[in-house]
PDB file of C-alpha atoms in Angstrom:
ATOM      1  CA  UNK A1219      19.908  13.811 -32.609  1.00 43.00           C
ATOM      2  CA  UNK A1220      20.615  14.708 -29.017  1.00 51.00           C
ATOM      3  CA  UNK A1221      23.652  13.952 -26.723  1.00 56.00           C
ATOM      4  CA  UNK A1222      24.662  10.527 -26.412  1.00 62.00           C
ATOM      5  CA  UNK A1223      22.483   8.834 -23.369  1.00 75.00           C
ATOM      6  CA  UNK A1224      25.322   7.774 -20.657  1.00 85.00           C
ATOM      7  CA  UNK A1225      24.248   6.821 -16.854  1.00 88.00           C
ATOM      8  CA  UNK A1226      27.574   9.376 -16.229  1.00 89.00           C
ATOM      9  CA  UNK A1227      26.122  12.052 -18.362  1.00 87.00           C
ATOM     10  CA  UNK A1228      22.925  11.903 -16.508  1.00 88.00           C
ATOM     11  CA  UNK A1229      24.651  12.364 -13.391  1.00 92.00           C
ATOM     12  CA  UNK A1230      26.676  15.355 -14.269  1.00 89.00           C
ATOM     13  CA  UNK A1231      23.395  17.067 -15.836  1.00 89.00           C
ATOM     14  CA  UNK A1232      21.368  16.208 -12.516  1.00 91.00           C
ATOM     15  CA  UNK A1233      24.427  17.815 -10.274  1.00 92.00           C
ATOM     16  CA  UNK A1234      24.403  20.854 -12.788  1.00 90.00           C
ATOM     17  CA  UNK A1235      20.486  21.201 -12.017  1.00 91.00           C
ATOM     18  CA  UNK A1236      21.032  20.951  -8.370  1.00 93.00           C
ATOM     19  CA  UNK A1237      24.086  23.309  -8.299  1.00 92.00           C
ATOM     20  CA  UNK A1238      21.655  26.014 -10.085  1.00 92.00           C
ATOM     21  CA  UNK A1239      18.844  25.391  -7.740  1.00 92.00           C
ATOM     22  CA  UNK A1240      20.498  25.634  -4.655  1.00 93.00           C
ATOM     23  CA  UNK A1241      22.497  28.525  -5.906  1.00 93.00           C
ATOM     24  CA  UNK A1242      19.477  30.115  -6.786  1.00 93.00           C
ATOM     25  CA  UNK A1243      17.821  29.484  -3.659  1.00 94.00           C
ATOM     26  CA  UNK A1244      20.719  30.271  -1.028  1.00 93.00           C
ATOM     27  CA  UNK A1245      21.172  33.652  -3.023  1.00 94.00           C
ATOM     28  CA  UNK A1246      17.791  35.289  -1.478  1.00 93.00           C
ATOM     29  CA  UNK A1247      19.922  36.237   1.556  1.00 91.00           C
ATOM     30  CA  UNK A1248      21.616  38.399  -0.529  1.00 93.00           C
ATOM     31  CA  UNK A1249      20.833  42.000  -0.977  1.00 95.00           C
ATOM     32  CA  UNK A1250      18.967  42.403  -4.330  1.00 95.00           C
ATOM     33  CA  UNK A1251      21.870  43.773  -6.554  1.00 96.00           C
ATOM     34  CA  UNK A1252      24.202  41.145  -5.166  1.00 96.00           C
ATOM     35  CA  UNK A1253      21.417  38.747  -5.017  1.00 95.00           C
ATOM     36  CA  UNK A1254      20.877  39.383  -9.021  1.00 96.00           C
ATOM     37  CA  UNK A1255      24.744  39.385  -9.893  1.00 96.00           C
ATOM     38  CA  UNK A1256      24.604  36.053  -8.133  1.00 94.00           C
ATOM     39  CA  UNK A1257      21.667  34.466 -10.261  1.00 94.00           C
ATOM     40  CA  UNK A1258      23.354  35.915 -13.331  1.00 95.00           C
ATOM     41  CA  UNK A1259      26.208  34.472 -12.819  1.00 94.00           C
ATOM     42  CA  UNK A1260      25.468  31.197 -11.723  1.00 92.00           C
ATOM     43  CA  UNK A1261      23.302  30.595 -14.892  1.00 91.00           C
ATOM     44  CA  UNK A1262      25.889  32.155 -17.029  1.00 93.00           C
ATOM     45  CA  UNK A1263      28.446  29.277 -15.525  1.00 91.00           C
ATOM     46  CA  UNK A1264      25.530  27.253 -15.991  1.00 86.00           C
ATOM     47  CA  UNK A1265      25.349  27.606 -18.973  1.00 88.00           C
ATOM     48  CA  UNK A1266      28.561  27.769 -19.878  1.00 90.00           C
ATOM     49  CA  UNK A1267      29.703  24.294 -18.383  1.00 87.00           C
ATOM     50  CA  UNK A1268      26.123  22.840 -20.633  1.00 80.00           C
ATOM     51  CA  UNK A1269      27.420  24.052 -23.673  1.00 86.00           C
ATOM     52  CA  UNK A1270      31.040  23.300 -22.656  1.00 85.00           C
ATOM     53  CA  UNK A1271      30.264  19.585 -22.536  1.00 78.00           C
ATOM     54  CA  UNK A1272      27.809  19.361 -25.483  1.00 75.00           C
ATOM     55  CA  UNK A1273      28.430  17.154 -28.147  1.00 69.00           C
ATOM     56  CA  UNK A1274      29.630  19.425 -31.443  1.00 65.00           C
ATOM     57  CA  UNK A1275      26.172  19.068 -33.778  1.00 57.00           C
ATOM     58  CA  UNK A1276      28.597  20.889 -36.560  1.00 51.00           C
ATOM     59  CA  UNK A1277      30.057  17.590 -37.938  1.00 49.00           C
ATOM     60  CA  UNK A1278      26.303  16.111 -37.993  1.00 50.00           C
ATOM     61  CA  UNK A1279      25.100  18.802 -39.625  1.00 50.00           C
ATOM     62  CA  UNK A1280      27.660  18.770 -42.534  1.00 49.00           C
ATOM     63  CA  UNK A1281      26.948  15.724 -43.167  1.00 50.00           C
ATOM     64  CA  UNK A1282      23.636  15.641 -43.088  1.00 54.00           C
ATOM     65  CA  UNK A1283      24.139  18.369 -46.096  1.00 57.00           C
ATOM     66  CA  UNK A1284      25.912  17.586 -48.978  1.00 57.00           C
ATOM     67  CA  UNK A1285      26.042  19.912 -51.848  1.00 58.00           C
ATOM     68  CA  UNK A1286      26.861  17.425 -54.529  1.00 60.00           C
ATOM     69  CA  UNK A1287      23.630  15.376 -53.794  1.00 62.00           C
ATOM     70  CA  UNK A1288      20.562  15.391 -56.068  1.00 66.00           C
ATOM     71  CA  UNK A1289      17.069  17.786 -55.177  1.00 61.00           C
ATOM     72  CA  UNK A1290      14.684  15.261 -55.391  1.00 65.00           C
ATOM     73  CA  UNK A1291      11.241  17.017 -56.259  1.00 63.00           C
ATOM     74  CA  UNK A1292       7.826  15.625 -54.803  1.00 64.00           C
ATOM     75  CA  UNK A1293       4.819  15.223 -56.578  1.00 66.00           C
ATOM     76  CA  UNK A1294       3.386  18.548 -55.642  1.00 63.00           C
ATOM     77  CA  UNK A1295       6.291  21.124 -55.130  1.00 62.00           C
ATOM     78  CA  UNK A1296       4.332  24.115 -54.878  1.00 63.00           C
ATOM     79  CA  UNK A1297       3.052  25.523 -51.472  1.00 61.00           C
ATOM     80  CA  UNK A1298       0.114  24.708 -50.069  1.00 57.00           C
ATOM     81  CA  UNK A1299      -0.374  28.605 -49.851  1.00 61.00           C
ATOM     82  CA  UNK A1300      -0.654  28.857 -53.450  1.00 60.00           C
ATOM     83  CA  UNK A1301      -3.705  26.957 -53.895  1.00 57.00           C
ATOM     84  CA  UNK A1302      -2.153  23.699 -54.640  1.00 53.00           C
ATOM     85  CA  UNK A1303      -3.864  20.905 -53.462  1.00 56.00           C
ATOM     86  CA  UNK A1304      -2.610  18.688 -50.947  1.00 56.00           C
ATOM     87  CA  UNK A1305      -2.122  15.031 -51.156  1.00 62.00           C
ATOM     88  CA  UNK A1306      -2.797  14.432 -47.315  1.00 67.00           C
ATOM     89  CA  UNK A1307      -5.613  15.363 -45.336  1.00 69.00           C
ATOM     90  CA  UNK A1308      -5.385  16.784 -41.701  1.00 73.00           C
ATOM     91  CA  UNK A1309      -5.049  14.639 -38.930  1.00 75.00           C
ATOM     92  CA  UNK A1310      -8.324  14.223 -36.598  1.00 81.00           C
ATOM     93  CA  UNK A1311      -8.289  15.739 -33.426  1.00 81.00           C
ATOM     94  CA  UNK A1312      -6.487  13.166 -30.625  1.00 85.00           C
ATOM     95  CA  UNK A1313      -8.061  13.692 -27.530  1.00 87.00           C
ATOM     96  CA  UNK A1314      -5.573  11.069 -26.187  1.00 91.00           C
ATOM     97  CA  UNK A1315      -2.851  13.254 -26.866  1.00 90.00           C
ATOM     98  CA  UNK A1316      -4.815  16.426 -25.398  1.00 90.00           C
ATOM     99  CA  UNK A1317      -5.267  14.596 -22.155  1.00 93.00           C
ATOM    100  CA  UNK A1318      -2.087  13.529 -22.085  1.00 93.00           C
ATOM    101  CA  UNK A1319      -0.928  17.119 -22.602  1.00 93.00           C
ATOM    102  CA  UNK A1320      -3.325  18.571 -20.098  1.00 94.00           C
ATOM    103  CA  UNK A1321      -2.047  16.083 -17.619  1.00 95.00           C
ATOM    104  CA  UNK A1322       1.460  16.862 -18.119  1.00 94.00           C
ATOM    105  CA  UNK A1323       0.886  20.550 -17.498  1.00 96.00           C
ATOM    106  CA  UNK A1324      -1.249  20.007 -14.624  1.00 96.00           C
ATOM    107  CA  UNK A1325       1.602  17.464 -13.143  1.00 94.00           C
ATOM    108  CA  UNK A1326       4.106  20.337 -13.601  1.00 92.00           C
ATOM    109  CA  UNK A1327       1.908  22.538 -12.490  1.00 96.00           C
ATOM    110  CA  UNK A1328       1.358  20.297  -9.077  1.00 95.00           C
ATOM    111  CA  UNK A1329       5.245  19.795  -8.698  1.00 92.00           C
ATOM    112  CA  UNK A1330       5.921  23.503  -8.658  1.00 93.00           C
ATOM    113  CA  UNK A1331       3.316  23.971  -5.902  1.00 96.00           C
ATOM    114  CA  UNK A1332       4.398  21.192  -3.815  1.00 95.00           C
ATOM    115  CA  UNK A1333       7.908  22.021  -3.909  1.00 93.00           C
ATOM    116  CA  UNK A1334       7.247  25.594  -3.146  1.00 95.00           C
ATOM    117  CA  UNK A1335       5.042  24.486   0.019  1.00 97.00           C
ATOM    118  CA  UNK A1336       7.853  22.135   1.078  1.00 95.00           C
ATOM    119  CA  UNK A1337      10.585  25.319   0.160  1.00 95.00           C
ATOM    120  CA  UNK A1338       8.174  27.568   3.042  1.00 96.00           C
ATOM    121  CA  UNK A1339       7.756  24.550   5.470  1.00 97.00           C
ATOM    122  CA  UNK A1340      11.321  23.591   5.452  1.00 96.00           C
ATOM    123  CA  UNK A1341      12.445  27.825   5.854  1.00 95.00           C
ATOM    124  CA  UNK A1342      10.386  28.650   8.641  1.00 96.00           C
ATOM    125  CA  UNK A1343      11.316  25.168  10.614  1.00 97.00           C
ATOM    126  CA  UNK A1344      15.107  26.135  10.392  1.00 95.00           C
ATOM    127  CA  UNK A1345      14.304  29.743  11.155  1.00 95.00           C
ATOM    128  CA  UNK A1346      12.058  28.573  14.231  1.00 96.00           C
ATOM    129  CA  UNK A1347      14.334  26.399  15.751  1.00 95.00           C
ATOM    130  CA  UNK A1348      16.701  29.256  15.465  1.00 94.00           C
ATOM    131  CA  UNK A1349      19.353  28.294  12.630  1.00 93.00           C
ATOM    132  CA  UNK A1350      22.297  30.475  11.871  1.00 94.00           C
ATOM    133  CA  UNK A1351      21.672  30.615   8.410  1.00 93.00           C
ATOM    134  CA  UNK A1352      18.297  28.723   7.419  1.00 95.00           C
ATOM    135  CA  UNK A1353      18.324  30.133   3.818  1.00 94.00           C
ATOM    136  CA  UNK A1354      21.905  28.104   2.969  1.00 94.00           C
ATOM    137  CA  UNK A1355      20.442  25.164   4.670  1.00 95.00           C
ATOM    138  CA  UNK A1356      17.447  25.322   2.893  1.00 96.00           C
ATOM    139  CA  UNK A1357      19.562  25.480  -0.358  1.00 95.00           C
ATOM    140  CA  UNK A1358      21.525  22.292   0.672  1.00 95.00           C
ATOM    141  CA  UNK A1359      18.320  20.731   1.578  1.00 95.00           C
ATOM    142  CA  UNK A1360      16.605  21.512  -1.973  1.00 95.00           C
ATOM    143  CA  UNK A1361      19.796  20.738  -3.977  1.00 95.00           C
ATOM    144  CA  UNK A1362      19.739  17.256  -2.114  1.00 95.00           C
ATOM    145  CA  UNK A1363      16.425  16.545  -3.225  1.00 94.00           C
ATOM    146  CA  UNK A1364      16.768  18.318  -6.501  1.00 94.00           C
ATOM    147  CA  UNK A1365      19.511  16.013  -7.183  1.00 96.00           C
ATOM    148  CA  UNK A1366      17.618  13.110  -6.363  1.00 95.00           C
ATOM    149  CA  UNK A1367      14.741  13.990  -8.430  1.00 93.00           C
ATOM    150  CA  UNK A1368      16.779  14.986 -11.699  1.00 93.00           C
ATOM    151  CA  UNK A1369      18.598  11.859 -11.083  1.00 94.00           C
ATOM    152  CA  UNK A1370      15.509   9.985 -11.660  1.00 93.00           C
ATOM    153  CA  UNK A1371      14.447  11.777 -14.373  1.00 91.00           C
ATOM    154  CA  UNK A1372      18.029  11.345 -16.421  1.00 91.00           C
ATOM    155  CA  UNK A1373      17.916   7.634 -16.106  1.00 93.00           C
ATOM    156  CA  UNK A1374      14.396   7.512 -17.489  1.00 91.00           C
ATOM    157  CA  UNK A1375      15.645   9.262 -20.190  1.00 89.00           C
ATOM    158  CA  UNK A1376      18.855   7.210 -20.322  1.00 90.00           C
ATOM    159  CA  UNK A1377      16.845   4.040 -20.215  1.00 91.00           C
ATOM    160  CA  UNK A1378      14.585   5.437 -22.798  1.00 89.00           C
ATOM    161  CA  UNK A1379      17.187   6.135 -25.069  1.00 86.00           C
ATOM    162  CA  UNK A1380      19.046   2.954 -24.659  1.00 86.00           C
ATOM    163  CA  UNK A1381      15.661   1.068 -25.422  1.00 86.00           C
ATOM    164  CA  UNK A1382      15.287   2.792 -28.394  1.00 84.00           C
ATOM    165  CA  UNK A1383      18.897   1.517 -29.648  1.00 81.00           C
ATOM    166  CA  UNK A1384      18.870  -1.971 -29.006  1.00 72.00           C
TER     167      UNK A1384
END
């Protein structure tokens, strides 16, 4: 199972997401070495600070296995490979699922558009009106509403969880 579903956890992970947008974002001002080293290493401390504040699956796992317990054999232990027959046949084809599928993509696909037409919008405002740096404000702009949109997107989860639970 996944990390415990906390309304504090889901803040944290929504900050980390913002932090690594707006890093990524403010770090096109950069030459493209230093802009590179810069992406590296923010998703290395990324990273790092996501697997620092994982919950430890080893204990789960050990005790999910237990050598001392009995191999219980099902009715048909060969592989279906091998020409044994199988007890269950194949699911039909859901097109409920496949809609819901294609419409998930194409909403993803929709909310990378939009944000990247709101990214140039925002840019060549703050560079019009004649902004000392427009690229870091974009970045604090986009982290804001990065933030906000994570944030949303945790406490679905959260909720989800938590519904699941009780």
């Amino acid at each position: 199972m996944g990390a415990p579903a906390t309304y504090p956890r889901a803040i944290g992970l929504a900050a980390l997401q913002a932090v690594l947008s707006s890093a990524w974002i403010a770090a096109r001002e950069l030459p493209p070495a230093k802009r590179r080293l810069a992406r590296l290493g923010t998703v290395a401390v990324v990273g790092a600070v996501g697997y620092l504040v994982s919950p430890d699956d080893a204990s789960t796992s050990e005790d999910a296995f237990d050598a001392d317990a009995e191999l219980i054999v099902g009715e048909n232990p060969f592989p279906v490979s091998e020409g044994a027959a199988t007890s269950e046949p194949e699911p039909p084809f859901d097109k409920r699922k496949a809609a819901l599928a294609v419409g998930a993509i194409g909403l993803s696909v929709a909310a990378i558009v939009a944000r990247h037409q709101l990214e140039k919008r925002w840019l060549t405002r703050l560079t019009r009106n004649g902004h000392t740096h427009p690229t870091r404000a974009l970045a604090v702009r986009m982290a804001g509403l990065e933030f906000a949109a994570q944030l949303a997107f945790q406490f679905a989860d959260v909720r989800k969880a938590r519904s699941r639970t009780s």
